[in-house]
Short mmCIF file of C-alpha atoms and ligand atoms in Angstrom, two decimals:
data_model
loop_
_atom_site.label_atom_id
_atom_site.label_comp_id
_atom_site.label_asym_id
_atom_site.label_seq_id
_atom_site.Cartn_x
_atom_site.Cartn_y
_atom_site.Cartn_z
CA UNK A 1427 17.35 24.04 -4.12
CA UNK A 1428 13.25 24.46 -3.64
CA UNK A 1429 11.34 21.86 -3.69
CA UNK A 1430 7.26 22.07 -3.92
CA UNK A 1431 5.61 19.60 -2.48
CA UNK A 1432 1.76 18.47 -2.94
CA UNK A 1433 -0.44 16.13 -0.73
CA UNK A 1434 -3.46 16.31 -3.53
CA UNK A 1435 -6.45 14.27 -2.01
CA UNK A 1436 -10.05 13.84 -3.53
CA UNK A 1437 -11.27 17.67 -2.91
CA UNK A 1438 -8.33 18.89 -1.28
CA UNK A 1439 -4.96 19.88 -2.32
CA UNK A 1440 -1.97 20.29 0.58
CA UNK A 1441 0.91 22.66 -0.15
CA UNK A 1442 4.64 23.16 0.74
CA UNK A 1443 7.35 25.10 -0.77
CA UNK A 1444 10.65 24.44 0.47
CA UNK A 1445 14.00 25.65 0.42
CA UNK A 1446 16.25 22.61 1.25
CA UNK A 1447 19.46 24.85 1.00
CA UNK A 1448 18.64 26.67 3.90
CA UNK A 1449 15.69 23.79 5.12
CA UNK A 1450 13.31 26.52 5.58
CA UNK A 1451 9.49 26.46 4.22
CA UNK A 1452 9.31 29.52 1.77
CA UNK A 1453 5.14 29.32 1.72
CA UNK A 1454 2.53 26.54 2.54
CA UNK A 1455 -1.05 26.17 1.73
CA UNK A 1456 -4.25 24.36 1.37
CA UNK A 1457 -6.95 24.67 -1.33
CA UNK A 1458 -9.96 22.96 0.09
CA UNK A 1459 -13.33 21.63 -1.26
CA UNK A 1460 -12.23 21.21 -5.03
CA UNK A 1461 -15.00 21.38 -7.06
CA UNK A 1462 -17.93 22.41 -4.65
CA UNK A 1463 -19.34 25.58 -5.31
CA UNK A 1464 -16.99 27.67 -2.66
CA UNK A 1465 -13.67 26.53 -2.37
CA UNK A 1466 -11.26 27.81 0.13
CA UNK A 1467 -7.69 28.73 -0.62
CA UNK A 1468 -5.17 29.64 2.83
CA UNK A 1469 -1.71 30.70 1.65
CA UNK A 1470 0.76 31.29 4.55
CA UNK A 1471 4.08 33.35 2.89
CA UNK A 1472 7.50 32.34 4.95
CA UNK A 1473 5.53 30.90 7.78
CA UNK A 1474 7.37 31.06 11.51
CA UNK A 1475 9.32 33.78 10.89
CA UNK A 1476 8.54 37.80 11.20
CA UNK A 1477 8.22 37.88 7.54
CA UNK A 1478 5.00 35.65 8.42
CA UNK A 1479 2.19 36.41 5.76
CA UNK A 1480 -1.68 34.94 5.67
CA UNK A 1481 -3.92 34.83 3.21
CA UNK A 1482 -6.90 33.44 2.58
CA UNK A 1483 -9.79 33.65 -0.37
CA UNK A 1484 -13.01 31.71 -1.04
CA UNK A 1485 -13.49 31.65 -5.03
CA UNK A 1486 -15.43 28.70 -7.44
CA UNK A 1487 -12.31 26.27 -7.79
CA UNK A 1488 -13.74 23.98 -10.38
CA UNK A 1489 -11.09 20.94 -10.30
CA UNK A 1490 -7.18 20.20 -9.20
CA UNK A 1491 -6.01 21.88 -12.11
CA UNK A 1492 -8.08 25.50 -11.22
CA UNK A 1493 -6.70 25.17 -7.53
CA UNK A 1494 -3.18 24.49 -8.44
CA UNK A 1495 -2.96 27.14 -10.76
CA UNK A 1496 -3.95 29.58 -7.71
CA UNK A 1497 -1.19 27.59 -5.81
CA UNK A 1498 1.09 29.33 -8.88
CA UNK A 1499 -0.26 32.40 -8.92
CA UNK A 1500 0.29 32.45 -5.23
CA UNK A 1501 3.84 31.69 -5.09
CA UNK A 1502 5.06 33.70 -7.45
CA UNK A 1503 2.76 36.80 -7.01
CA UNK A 1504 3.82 40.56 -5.68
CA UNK A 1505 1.92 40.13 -2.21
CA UNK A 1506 2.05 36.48 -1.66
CA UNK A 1507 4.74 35.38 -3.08
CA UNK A 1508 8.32 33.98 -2.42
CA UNK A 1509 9.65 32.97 -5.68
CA UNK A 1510 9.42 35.12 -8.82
CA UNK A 1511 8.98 32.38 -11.04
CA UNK A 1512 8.42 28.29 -11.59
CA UNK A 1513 11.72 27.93 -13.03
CA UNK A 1514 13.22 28.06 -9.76
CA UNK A 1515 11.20 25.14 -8.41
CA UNK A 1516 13.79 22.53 -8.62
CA UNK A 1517 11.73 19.35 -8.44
CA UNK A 1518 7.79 18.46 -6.94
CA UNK A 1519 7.46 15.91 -4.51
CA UNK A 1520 3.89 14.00 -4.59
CA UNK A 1521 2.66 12.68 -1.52
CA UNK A 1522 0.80 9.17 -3.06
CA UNK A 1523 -1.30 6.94 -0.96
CA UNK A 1524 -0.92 3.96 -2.19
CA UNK A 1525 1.88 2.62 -4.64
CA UNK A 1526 0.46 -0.87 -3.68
CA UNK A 1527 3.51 -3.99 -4.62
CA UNK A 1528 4.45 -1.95 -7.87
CA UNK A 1529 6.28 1.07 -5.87
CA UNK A 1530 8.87 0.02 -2.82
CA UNK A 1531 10.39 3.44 -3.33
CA UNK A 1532 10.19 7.00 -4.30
CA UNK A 1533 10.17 7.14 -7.91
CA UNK A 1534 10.67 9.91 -10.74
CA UNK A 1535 7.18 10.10 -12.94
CA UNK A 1536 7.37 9.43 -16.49
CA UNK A 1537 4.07 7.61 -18.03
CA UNK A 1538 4.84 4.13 -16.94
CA UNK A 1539 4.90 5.39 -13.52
CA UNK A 1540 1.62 7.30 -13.82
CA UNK A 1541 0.01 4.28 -15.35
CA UNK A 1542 1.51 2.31 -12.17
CA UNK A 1543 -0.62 4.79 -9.86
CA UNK A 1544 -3.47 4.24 -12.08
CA UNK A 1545 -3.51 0.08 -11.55
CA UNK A 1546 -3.42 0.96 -7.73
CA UNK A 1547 -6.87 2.88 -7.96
CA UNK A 1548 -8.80 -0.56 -7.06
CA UNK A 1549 -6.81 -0.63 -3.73
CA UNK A 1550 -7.14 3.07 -2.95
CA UNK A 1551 -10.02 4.38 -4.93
CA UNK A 1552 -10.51 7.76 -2.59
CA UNK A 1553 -6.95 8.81 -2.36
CA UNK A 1554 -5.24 7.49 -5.67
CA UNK A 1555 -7.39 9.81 -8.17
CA UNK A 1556 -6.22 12.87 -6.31
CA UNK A 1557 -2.76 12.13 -6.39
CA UNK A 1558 -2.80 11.65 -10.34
CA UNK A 1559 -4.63 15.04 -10.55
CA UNK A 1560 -1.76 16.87 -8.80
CA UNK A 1561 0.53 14.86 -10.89
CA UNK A 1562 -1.02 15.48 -14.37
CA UNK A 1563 -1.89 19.55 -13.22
CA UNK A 1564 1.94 19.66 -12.47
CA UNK A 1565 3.29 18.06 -15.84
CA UNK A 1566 1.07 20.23 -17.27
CA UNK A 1567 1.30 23.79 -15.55
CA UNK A 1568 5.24 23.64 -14.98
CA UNK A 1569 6.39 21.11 -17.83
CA UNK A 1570 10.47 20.94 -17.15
CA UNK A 1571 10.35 20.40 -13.21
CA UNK A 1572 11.17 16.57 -12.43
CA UNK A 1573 8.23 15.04 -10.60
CA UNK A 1574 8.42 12.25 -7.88
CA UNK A 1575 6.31 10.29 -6.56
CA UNK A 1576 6.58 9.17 -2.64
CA UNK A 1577 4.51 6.56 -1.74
CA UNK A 1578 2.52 6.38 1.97
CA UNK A 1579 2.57 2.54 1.42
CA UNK A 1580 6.15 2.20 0.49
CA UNK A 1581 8.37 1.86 3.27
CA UNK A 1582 5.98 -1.23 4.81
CA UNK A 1583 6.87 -3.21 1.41
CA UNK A 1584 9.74 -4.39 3.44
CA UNK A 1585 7.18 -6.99 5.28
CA UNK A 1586 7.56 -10.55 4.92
CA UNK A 1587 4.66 -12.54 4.20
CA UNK A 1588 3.63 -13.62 7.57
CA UNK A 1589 3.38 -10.00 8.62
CA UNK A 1590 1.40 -9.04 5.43
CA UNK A 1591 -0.50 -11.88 4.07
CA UNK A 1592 -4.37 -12.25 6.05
CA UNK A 1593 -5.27 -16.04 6.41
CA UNK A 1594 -8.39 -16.04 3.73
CA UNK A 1595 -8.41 -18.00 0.61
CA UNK A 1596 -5.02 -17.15 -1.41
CA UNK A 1597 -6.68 -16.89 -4.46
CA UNK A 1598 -7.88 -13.51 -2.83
CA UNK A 1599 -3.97 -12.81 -2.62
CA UNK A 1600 -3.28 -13.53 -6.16
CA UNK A 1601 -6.15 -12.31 -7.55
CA UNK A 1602 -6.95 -8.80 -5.89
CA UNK A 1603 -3.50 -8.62 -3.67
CA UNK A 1604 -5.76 -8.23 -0.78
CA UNK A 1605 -2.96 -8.18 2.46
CA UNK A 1606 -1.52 -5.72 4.50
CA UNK A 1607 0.13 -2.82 3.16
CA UNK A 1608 0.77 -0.03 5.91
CA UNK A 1609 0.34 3.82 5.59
CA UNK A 1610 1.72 6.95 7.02
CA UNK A 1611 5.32 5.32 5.62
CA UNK A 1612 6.64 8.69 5.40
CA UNK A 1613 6.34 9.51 8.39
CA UNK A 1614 7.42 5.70 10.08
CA UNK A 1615 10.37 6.46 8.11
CA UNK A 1616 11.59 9.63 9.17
CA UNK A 1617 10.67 8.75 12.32
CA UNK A 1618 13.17 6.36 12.30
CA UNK A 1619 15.91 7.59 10.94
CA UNK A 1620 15.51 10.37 13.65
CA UNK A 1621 15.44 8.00 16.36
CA UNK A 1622 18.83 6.45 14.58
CA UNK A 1623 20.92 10.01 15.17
CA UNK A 1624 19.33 10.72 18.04
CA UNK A 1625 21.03 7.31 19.40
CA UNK A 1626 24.13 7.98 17.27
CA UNK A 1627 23.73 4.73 15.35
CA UNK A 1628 23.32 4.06 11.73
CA UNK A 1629 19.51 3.66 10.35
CA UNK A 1630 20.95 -0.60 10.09
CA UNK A 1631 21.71 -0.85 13.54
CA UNK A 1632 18.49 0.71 14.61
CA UNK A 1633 15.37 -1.35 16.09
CA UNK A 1634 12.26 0.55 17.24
CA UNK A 1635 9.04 1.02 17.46
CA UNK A 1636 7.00 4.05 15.68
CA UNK A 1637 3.79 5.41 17.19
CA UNK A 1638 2.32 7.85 15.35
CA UNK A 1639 -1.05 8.86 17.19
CA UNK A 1640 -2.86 11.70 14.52
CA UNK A 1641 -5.89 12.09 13.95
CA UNK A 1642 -5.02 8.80 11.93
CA UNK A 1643 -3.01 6.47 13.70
CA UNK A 1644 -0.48 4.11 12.85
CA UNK A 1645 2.57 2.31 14.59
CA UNK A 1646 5.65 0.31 12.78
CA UNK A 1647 7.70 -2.21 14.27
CA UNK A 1648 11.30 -1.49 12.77
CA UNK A 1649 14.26 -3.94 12.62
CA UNK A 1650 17.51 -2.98 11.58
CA UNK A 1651 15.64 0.04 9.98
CA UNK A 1652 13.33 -1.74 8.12
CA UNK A 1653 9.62 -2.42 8.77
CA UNK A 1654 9.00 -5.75 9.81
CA UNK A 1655 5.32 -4.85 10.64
CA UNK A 1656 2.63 -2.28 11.01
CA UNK A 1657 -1.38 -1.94 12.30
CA UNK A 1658 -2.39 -0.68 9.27
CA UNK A 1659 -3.64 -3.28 6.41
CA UNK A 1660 -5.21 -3.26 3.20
CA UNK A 1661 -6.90 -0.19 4.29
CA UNK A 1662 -5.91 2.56 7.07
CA UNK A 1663 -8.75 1.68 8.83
CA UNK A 1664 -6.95 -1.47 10.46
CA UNK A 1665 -5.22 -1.28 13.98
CA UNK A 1666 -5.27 1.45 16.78
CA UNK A 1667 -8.58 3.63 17.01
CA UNK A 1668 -8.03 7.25 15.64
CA UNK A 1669 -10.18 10.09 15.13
CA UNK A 1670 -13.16 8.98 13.36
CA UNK A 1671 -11.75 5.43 12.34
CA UNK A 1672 -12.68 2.37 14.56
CA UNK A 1673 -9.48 0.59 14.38
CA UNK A 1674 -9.49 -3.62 14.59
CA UNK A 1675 -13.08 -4.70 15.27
CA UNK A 1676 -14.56 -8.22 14.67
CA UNK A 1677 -14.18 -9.48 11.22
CA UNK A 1678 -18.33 -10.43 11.62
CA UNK A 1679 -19.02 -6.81 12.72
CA UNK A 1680 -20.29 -6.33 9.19
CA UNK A 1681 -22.27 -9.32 8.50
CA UNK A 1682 -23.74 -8.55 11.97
CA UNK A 1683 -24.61 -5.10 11.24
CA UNK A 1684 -25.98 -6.19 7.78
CA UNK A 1685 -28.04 -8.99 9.86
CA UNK A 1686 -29.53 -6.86 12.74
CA UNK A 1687 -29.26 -3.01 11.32
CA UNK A 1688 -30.34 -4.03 7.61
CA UNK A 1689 -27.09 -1.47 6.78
CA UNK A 1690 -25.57 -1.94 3.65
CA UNK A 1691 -21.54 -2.33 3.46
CA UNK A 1692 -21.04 1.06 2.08
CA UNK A 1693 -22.79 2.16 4.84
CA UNK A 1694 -20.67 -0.39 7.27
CA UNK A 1695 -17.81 0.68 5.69
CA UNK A 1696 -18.76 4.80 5.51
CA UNK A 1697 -19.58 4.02 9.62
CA UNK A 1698 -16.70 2.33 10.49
CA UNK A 1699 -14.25 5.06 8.89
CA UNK A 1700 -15.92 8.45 9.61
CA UNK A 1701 -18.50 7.65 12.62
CA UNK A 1702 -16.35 5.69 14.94
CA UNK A 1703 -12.79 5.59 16.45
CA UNK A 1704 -12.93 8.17 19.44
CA UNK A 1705 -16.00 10.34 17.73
CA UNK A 1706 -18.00 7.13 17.70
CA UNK A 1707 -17.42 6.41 21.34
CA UNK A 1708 -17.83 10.16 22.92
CA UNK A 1709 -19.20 12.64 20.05
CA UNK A 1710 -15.53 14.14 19.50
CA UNK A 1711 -12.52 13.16 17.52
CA UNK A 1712 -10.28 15.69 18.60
CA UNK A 1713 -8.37 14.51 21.49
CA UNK A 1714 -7.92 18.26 23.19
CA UNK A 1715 -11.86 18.31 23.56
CA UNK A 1716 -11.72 14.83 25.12
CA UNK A 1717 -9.94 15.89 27.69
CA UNK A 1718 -12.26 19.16 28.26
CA UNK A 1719 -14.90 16.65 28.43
CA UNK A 1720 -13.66 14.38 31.05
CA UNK A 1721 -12.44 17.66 33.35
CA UNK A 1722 -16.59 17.88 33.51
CA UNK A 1723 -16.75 14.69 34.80
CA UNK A 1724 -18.11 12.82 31.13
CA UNK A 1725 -17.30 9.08 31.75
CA UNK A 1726 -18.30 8.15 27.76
CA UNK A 1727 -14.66 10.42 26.99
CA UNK A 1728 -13.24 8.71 29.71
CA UNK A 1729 -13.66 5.40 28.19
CA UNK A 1730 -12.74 6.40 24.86
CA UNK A 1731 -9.31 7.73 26.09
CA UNK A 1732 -8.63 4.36 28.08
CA UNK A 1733 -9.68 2.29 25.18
CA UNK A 1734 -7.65 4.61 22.63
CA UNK A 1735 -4.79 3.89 24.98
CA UNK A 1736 -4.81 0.26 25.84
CA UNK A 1737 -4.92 -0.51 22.32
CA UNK A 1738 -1.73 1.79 21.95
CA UNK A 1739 -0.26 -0.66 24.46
CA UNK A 1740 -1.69 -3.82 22.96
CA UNK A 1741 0.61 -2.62 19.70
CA UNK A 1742 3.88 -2.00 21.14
CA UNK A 1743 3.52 -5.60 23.62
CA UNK A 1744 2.93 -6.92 20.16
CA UNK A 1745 6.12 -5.45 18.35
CA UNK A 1746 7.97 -5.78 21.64
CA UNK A 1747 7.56 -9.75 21.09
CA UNK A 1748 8.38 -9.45 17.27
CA UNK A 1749 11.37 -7.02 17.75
CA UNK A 1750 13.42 -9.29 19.99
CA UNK A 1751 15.07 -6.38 20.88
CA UNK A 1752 14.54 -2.58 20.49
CA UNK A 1753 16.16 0.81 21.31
CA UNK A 1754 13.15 3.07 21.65
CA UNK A 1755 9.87 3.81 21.74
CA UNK A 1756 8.65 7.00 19.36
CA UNK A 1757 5.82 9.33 19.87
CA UNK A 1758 4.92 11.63 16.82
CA UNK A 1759 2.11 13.17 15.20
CA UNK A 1760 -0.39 15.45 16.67
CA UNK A 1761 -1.46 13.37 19.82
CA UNK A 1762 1.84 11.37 20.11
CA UNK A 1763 3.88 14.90 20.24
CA UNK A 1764 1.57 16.90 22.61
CA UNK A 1765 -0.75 14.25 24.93
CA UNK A 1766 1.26 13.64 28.15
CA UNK A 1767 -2.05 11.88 28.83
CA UNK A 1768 -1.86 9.86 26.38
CA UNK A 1769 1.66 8.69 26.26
CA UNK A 1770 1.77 8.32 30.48
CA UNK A 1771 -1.81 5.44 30.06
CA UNK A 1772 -0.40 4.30 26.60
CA UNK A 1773 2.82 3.16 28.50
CA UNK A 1774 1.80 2.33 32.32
CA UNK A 1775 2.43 -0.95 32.12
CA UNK A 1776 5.70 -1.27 30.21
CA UNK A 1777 8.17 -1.07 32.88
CA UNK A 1778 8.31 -5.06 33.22
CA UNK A 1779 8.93 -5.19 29.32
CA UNK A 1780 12.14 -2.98 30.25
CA UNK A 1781 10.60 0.42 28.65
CA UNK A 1782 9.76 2.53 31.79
CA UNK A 1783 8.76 6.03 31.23
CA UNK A 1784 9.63 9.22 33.36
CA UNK A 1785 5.99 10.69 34.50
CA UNK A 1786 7.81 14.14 35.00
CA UNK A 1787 9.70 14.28 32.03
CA UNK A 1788 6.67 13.07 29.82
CA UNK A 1789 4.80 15.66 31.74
CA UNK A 1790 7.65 18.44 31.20
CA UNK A 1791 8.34 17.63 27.39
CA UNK A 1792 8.28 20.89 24.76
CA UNK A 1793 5.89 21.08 22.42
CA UNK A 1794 7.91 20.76 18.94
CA UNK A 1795 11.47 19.21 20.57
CA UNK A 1796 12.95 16.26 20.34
CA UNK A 1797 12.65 14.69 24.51
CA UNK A 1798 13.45 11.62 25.62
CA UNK A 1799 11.21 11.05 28.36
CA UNK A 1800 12.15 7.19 29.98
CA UNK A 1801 13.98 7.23 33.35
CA UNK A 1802 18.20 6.61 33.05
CA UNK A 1803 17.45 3.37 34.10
CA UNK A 1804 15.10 2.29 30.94
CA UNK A 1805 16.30 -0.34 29.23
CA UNK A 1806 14.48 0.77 26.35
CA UNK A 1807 14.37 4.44 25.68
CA UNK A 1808 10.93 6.52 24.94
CA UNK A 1809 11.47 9.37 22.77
CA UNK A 1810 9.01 11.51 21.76
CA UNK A 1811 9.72 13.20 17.96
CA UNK A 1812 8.09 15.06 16.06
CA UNK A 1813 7.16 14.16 12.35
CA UNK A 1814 7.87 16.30 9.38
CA UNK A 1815 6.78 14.25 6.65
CA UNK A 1816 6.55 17.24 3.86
CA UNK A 1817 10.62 17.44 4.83
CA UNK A 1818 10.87 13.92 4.35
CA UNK A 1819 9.14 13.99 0.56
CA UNK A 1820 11.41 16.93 -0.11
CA UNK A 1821 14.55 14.56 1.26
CA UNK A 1822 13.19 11.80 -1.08
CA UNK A 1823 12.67 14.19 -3.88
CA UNK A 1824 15.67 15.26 -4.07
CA UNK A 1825 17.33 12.03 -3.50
CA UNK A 1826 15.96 10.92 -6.17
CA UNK A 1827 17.13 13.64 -8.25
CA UNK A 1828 19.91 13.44 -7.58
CA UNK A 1829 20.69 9.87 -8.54
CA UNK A 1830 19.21 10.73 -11.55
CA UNK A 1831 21.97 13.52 -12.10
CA UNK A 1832 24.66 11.07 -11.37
CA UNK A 1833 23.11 8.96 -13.81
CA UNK A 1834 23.21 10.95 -16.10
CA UNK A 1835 26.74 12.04 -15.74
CA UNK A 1836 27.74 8.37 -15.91
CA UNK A 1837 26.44 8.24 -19.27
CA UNK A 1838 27.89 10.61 -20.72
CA UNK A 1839 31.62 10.03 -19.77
P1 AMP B 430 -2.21 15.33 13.02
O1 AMP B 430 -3.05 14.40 12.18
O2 AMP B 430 -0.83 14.80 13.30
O3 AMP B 430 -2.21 16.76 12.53
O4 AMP B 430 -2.93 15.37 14.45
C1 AMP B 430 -4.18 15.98 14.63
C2 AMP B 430 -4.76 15.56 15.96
O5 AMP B 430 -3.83 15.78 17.02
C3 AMP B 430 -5.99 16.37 16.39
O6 AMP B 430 -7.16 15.82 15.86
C4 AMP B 430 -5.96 16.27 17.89
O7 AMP B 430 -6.69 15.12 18.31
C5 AMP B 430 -4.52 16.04 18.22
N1 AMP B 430 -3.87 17.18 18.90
C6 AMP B 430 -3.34 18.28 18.35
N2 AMP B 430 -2.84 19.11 19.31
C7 AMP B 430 -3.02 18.47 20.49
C8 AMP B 430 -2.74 18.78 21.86
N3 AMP B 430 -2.11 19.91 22.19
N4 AMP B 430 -3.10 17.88 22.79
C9 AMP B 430 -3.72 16.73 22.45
N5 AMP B 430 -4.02 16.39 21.19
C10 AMP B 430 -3.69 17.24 20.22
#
């Protein structure tokens, strides 16, 4: 069964095609800067294996619909591609930012479901609009394949009100559904359900905590598989400071700025999501140059890795407290998979909460593997695994499919 999958942001549109008989990627992409006047388009043909094929162009893509026509032409041509034709795509997963209260789940599109995305655009007016493009460019181009929709927001719908609701006027609530959401669900989620086999237990019986340290970062309490809470809110630019993204400041940070800068909020808001977070503090966002910068002795990187790390800490203490109880601790992403550093300062001072790391496993660990890196004696275990959240919309995709099928072979006996 293939499964295409498309993470369609504002300018930008992300590609996978999988098999998921074989759980191999067949070809995987990006098409970048939509609607500038040169786009880029990188097209990797059965990437990993010695089949392994690059291309890249820079051509005038005009809008989503331009770029994922290229996407088609891509896949199915004689040098690039891996499939002869659409037909064979079985189903598309969309990646979706924000299904806001409407969408607890993937779902298959049909109009209703497209006009649900479109009442979410107030609470995600950057990233929604993409993710209808893809959708609409996919109806249209391959009309036939089922579409999904898999939410970022959806597996933190499973909060309860004191973990989601802020403590401002509830008309604010009710009117606007200003409260937390969560992002990077996808990823939480299969997260999770890794950590569940890794412990041989069922996704129910499974507490932990996620850390997923990107170049946006996120962490999820989860109880009894299910998120209970996450650092993420309305917006992902709530919780642990990431690349460019300042994380929790001050709520008055913005009337102060306003006060004694004379900024407006869109340029508050514009400097609190692109300017800040570890660029902000040291002039770099990518954590491999931090750590080239503090090897020559530069004490602004230094900070920013310590305070990138104690709030890390300051998270899990947090969940540790709402868990009452929890089998692991799991690193993923980018920084959480590959930053000994980062994971040895992030979890120093655990070992009295019961989650003790091992400094020479955690230094050891394989890039790419599934390690547990605590000491035998842990009562809580650290894992680090790595994320695969394009898998994870492909899962969902066809999960959904599938129920579909059985529905429809219900109904007609
Ligand atoms: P992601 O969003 O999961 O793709 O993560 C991207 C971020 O991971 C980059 O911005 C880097 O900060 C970080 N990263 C990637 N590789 C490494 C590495 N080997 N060591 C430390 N950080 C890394």
């Amino acid at each position: 069964m293939k499964i295409l999958i498309l993470n369609s942001g504002s300018s930008s549109v992300k590609y996978q095609l999988l098999d998921m008989t074989e759980q191999t990627v067949l070809a995987s992409g990006l098409v970048e800067r939509i609607g500038e006047a040169t786009s880029k388009v990188k097209h990797v043909r059965r990437p990993g294996t010695d089949q392994e094929h690059s291309h890249s162009e820079a051509m005038s893509i005009r809008d989503h619909a331009t770029g994922l026509t290229r996407v088609v032409e891509l896949i199915t041509g004689p040098e690039t591609g891996v499939i002869a034709s659409v037909s064979e795509i079985q189903g598309i997963g969309h990646r979706i930012v924000h299904g806001g209260e409407a969408f607890s789940a993937p779902t298959l599109v049909d109009e209703a479901v497209i006009q649900g995305i479109k009442d979410q655009i107030p609470l995600a007016p950057l990233h929604n609009p993409g993710g209808l493009a893809g959708i609409e460019t996919a109806l249209r181009l391959m009309p036939g394949v089922p579409n999904v929709a898999v939410f970022d927001t959806a597996f933190h719908q499973t909060m309860s009100p004191e973990a989601y609701r802020y403590a401002i006027p509830k008309e604010l609530y009710s009117e606007l559904k200003i409260r937390r959401y969560g992002f990077h669900g996808t990823s939480h989620f299969y997260v999770a359900k890794q950590c569940a086999r890794i412990l041989k237990k069922s996704l129910q019986e499974t507490s932990c905590i996620t850390v997923h340290l990107g170049n946006g970062c996120s962490m999820a309490a989860v109880k009894h598989g299910k998120c209970i809470d996450t650092s993420m809110g309305l917006t992902p630019l709530a919780g642990l400071v990431m690349g460019t993204r300042s994380g929790d400041v001050d709520p008055a940070l913005h009337a102060f700025l306003a006060d004694n800068k004379g900024l407006s909020i869109r340029e508050i808001d514009t400097l609190l999501n692109k300017e800040s977070g570890l660029k902000g503090m040291c002039g770099h966002n990518d954590m491999r140059d931090i750590h080239d910068l503090i090897a020559q002795g530069d004490t602004d990187a230094q900070v920013a890795l310590r305070v990138f790390c104690r709030r890390v800490t300051q998270y899990i203490g947090q969940y540790l407290a709402l868990l009452d109880g929890t089998d692991a601790i799991c690193f993923t992403a980018g920084i959480g998979e590959n930053d000994a550093t980062v994971r040895r300062l992030s979890c120093a001072t655990l070992a009295g909460l019961g989650a003790i790391l091992d400094t020479q496993r955690n230094a050891d660990a394989l890039r790419g593997q599934v390690t547990e890196i605590s000491t035998p004696a842990s009562l809580i275990k650290i894992f680090i695994i790595p994320t695969n959240e394009e898998l994870e919309i492909a899962t969902q995709t066809m999960e959904v499919l599938g129920a579909k099928e059985a529905e429809r072979e219900s109904g007609t006996h």
